[in-house]
C-alpha positions as a printed NumPy array, in Angstrom:
array([[124.324,  99.701, 107.971],
       [121.668, 101.836, 109.678],
       [118.086, 102.064, 108.413],
       [118.397, 105.785, 107.621],
       [121.502, 105.145, 105.549],
       [119.775, 102.293, 103.722],
       [116.864, 104.586, 102.815],
       [119.279, 107.25 , 101.624],
       [121.132, 104.735,  99.482],
       [117.856, 103.513,  97.974],
       [116.813, 107.119,  97.258],
       [120.144, 107.86 ,  95.649],
       [119.856, 104.751,  93.499],
       [116.424, 105.794,  92.215],
       [117.599, 109.315,  91.437],
       [120.696, 108.067,  89.654],
       [118.528, 105.795,  87.519],
       [115.943, 108.56 ,  86.971],
       [117.862, 111.859,  86.996],
       [114.903, 113.868,  85.657],
       [111.406, 114.463,  87.02 ],
       [108.96 , 112.148,  85.26 ],
       [106.061, 114.507,  86.008],
       [107.655, 117.529,  84.279],
       [108.344, 115.811,  80.987],
       [112.012, 115.139,  81.662],
       [113.204, 118.73 ,  81.661],
       [113.727, 119.234,  85.394],
       [116.326, 117.425,  87.532],
       [114.881, 115.027,  90.096],
       [115.378, 116.224,  93.653],
       [113.267, 113.67 ,  95.512],
       [111.869, 110.167,  95.18 ],
       [108.102, 109.981,  94.736],
       [106.223, 106.811,  95.714],
       [103.15 , 106.525,  93.512],
       [100.536, 105.474,  94.419],
       [101.438, 107.184,  97.707],
       [101.762, 105.47 , 101.083],
       [ 98.52 , 107.054, 102.297],
       [ 96.554, 104.743,  99.979],
       [ 97.668, 101.623, 101.833],
       [ 96.6  , 100.182, 105.177],
       [ 98.855, 101.488, 107.902],
       [100.921, 103.172, 105.163],
       [102.523,  99.766, 104.653],
       [103.453, 100.16 , 101.011],
       [105.428,  97.401,  99.32 ],
       [108.493,  98.469,  97.379],
       [108.024,  99.249,  93.691],
       [106.9  , 102.205,  91.561],
       [109.319, 104.776,  92.975],
       [110.153, 107.649,  90.656],
       [112.508, 110.588,  90.366],
       [110.611, 113.839,  90.891],
       [111.341, 117.482,  91.437],
       [110.313, 118.843,  94.824],
       [107.452, 120.93 ,  93.415],
       [105.788, 118.015,  91.597],
       [106.28 , 115.784,  94.623],
       [104.586, 118.191,  97.005],
       [101.923, 119.612,  94.666],
       [ 99.659, 116.566,  94.957],
       [ 99.473, 116.372,  98.756],
       [ 95.875, 117.566,  99.014],
       [ 94.771, 115.412,  96.094],
       [ 96.5  , 112.379,  97.574],
       [ 94.697, 112.928, 100.874],
       [ 91.268, 113.22 ,  99.232],
       [ 91.839, 110.125,  97.103],
       [ 93.22 , 108.137, 100.051],
       [ 90.058, 108.933, 101.979],
       [ 87.763, 107.991,  99.084],
       [ 89.665, 104.748,  98.538],
       [ 88.638, 103.598, 102.038],
       [ 84.9  , 103.912, 101.454],
       [ 84.501, 100.261, 100.411],
       [ 84.83 ,  97.743, 101.898],
       [ 84.556,  98.607, 105.576],
       [ 87.746,  97.86 , 107.462],
       [ 87.583,  94.922, 109.858],
       [ 89.914,  96.072, 112.643],
       [ 89.876,  98.77 , 115.298],
       [ 93.234, 100.044, 114.04 ],
       [ 91.87 , 100.217, 110.52 ],
       [ 88.766, 102.123, 111.605],
       [ 90.917, 104.573, 113.561],
       [ 93.133, 105.117, 110.52 ],
       [ 90.142, 105.772, 108.262],
       [ 88.747, 108.249, 110.783],
       [ 92.077, 110.096, 110.867],
       [ 92.015, 110.321, 107.072],
       [ 88.455, 111.641, 107.126],
       [ 89.285, 114.206, 109.816],
       [ 92.338, 115.4  , 107.877],
       [ 90.395, 115.673, 104.605],
       [ 87.58 , 117.59 , 106.276],
       [ 90.089, 120.277, 107.232],
       [ 90.445, 121.134, 103.538],
       [ 88.44 , 124.373, 103.112],
       [ 85.035, 123.612, 101.582],
       [ 85.442, 119.851, 101.529],
       [ 82.976, 119.122, 104.328],
       [ 80.234, 120.919, 102.379],
       [ 81.14 , 119.188,  99.136],
       [ 81.335, 115.522, 100.142],
       [ 78.378, 114.276, 102.128],
       [ 75.785, 111.497, 102.079],
       [ 73.057, 111.967,  99.501],
       [ 70.273, 113.839, 101.273],
       [ 67.597, 111.824,  99.481],
       [ 68.911, 108.313, 100.062],
       [ 65.545, 106.732,  99.2  ],
       [ 65.263, 108.748,  95.979],
       [ 68.786, 107.725,  95.007],
       [ 67.982, 104.075,  95.715],
       [ 64.854, 104.302,  93.565],
       [ 66.925, 105.862,  90.768],
       [ 69.186, 102.79 ,  90.863],
       [ 66.431, 100.262,  91.555],
       [ 67.487,  98.036,  88.619],
       [ 70.763,  97.204,  90.369],
       [ 69.725,  97.786,  94.007],
       [ 69.733,  94.086,  94.895],
       [ 73.375,  93.775,  93.777],
       [ 74.719,  96.749,  95.736],
       [ 76.77 ,  95.977,  98.866],
       [ 75.284,  99.025, 100.627],
       [ 72.436, 101.454, 100.154],
       [ 74.372, 104.361, 101.621],
       [ 75.273, 106.795,  98.835],
       [ 77.981, 109.447,  99.063],
       [ 77.785, 112.589,  96.944],
       [ 81.127, 113.289,  95.234],
       [ 80.438, 115.656,  92.329],
       [ 82.134, 118.821,  93.647],
       [ 85.221, 120.719,  92.443],
       [ 87.632, 119.488,  95.132],
       [ 87.   , 115.843,  94.258],
       [ 87.201, 116.68 ,  90.543],
       [ 90.53 , 118.43 ,  90.949],
       [ 91.898, 115.717,  93.225],
       [ 90.958, 112.898,  90.876],
       [ 92.425, 114.768,  87.908],
       [ 95.735, 115.344,  89.687],
       [ 95.912, 111.829,  91.133],
       [ 94.926, 110.036,  87.919],
       [ 97.224, 112.141,  85.736],
       [100.182, 111.701,  88.062],
       [ 99.563, 107.962,  88.357],
       [ 99.257, 107.693,  84.571],
       [102.634, 109.381,  84.076],
       [104.176, 107.05 ,  86.656],
       [102.707, 103.945,  85.026],
       [103.84 , 105.111,  81.586],
       [107.414, 105.381,  82.879],
       [107.139, 102.018,  84.641],
       [105.828, 100.117,  81.603],
       [107.698, 101.794,  78.735],
       [110.874, 103.   ,  80.454],
       [110.231, 106.43 ,  78.916],
       [109.249, 109.78 ,  80.389],
       [106.251, 111.275,  78.596],
       [107.449, 114.506,  76.986],
       [105.873, 117.921,  77.426],
       [104.306, 117.609,  73.964],
       [102.504, 114.427,  75.001],
       [ 99.285, 114.144,  76.985],
       [ 97.779, 111.981,  79.677],
       [ 94.005, 111.453,  79.51 ],
       [ 92.063, 110.276,  82.558],
       [ 88.609, 108.911,  83.314],
       [ 87.571, 107.512,  86.663],
       [ 84.776, 105.162,  87.619],
       [ 82.887, 104.902,  90.89 ],
       [ 82.028, 101.55 ,  92.424],
       [ 78.42 , 102.244,  91.461],
       [ 79.402, 102.108,  87.791],
       [ 80.733,  98.582,  88.258],
       [ 77.21 ,  97.441,  89.076],
       [ 75.883,  99.5  ,  86.169],
       [ 78.173,  97.512,  83.864],
       [ 79.781, 100.777,  82.742],
       [ 83.47 ,  99.817,  82.777],
       [ 85.498, 100.016,  79.512],
       [ 85.247,  96.347,  78.545],
       [ 87.015,  96.641,  75.183],
       [ 90.011,  98.338,  76.774],
       [ 90.163,  95.839,  79.63 ],
       [ 90.148,  92.994,  77.111],
       [ 93.37 ,  94.402,  75.629],
       [ 95.169,  94.626,  78.966],
       [ 97.34 ,  91.948,  80.417],
       [ 96.694,  90.38 ,  83.813],
       [ 96.511,  92.803,  86.707],
       [ 99.545,  93.44 ,  88.882],
       [100.114,  94.943,  92.304],
       [103.018,  95.894,  94.546],
       [104.687,  92.815,  95.955],
       [107.628,  92.201,  98.273],
       [108.404,  88.579,  98.985],
       [105.168,  86.877, 100.004],
       [103.49 ,  90.147, 100.874],
       [101.326,  91.937,  98.353],
       [ 98.571,  94.558,  98.378],
       [ 96.289,  93.317,  95.613],
       [ 93.131,  93.926,  97.638],
       [ 94.058,  97.599,  97.97 ],
       [ 95.587,  98.411,  94.583],
       [ 95.75 ,  96.555,  91.305],
       [ 96.609,  97.75 ,  87.802],
       [ 96.395,  96.26 ,  84.314],
       [ 98.334,  97.843,  81.457],
       [ 98.728,  97.662,  77.704],
       [101.67 ,  98.977,  75.637],
       [100.848,  98.692,  71.909],
       [104.438,  98.412,  70.619],
       [108.107,  98.768,  71.52 ],
       [108.293, 102.474,  70.628],
       [107.099, 103.467,  74.1  ],
       [105.075, 106.323,  72.609],
       [101.774, 105.135,  74.023],
       [100.441, 103.211,  77.003],
       [ 97.1  , 102.537,  78.655],
       [ 96.32 , 101.561,  82.256],
       [ 93.348, 100.625,  84.424],
       [ 93.904, 100.808,  88.182],
       [ 91.465,  99.602,  90.844],
       [ 91.53 , 100.839,  94.442],
       [ 89.851,  98.438,  96.856],
       [ 86.123,  98.314,  96.004],
       [ 85.837, 102.104,  95.917],
       [ 86.809, 103.353,  92.461],
       [ 88.916, 102.72 ,  89.372],
       [ 90.938, 105.007,  87.101],
       [ 91.508, 104.664,  83.349],
       [ 94.674, 106.413,  82.1  ],
       [ 95.934, 106.834,  78.544],
       [ 99.387, 108.32 ,  77.876],
       [100.514, 109.246,  74.389],
       [103.077, 111.319,  72.532],
       [100.376, 111.887,  69.892],
       [ 97.931, 114.38 ,  71.478],
       [ 95.349, 113.953,  68.724],
       [ 94.802, 110.416,  70.035],
       [ 93.486, 111.706,  73.377],
       [ 90.179, 113.323,  74.325],
       [ 91.205, 116.969,  74.53 ],
       [ 88.738, 117.84 ,  77.262],
       [ 90.117, 115.198,  79.61 ],
       [ 93.849, 115.502,  79.01 ],
       [ 96.801, 117.307,  80.565],
       [100.476, 117.489,  79.633],
       [103.515, 116.759,  81.806],
       [104.29 , 119.782,  83.935],
       [100.573, 120.256,  84.696],
       [101.304, 120.424,  88.426],
       [103.068, 123.752,  87.866],
       [100.276, 125.533,  86.003],
       [ 96.487, 126.115,  86.211],
       [ 94.53 , 122.906,  85.828],
       [ 91.345, 122.078,  83.917],
       [ 89.632, 119.211,  85.696],
       [ 87.788, 116.236,  84.251],
       [ 84.109, 115.596,  84.956],
       [ 83.343, 113.403,  87.96 ],
       [ 80.637, 110.96 ,  88.92 ],
       [ 77.805, 112.01 ,  91.169],
       [ 77.776, 109.222,  93.759],
       [ 80.082, 106.627,  95.253]])
C-alpha cells in the first residue's frame, strides 16, 4: 500500500470517528483532519502521531497565522544545537516577520539593562539576559487562538466529548520569565496528573511539548490542562459547559474562529 493511500486511510479513519468539527461545537461536519499542536511546533516538523481531530476546513485554516507566531515563539528557549535547527528557526522567524506589523511589535527590549534591573531579584537564575518584548496585539491574538484551539482539542482528547457552543474555553499563558518569578498556578498543577507528550514507539517529543490534565468527573463537562512548550512558554486552559465557572474576560466559545475575537492579555517580556 502506497504512503499516500495510507495517509488517506488514516485521515478517513479520524473523520469517521470524529464526523463533526470539534472547534465549532459539533455542529459542522468535519472536512479535514487537524493535527494539534501543529507540525510547525516540532523540530523538523517531525510530529509523533496522536491528537488528530476532525475539523471543518475553515477552522483548520483560520489559525495558520497564529500557529506560525506561536511556533516561532516556542523556539526562543533553549537555543537549538544544530545547524539544521538554526536554519529552521530562522525560516520561522523570516516567515513570521512577513506578517504585517509583526516586525514592529516583537523586538528585543530597547532598555535591556533597565529590564534586567527590574528583574534583579531573579537575575542570577535566568538562563539569558536577553529580553524579548511580546505585548502587542498580534501576539495577543495568536496566543488566544492557539490556546483556545489547543484547549478544545485537549478537552476532546481527555473527555471524549466535543465542547458545545454554549460552553467556554478560558486561557491564560505564562512566559518563561514567570517560571523564575514563581508565578505558575501551583494549586492547579497539584491537581493534574503526570505530564504526557506525543509518543510513537521509542520516540517522543517531551522536550518540545508536554501537557498535564485534570478531568474532575466522568460527566466530561469540564477539563483543565497545562501545556509547556520547550523552555519558552506555557498555556493554562480550562474548558467547561458551565460558562459561569470561567473568567468571562478570558474566555471564548466553540466557533470562535468564525467570528470577531476578543483577545486575552499577554505578558510583556519573554
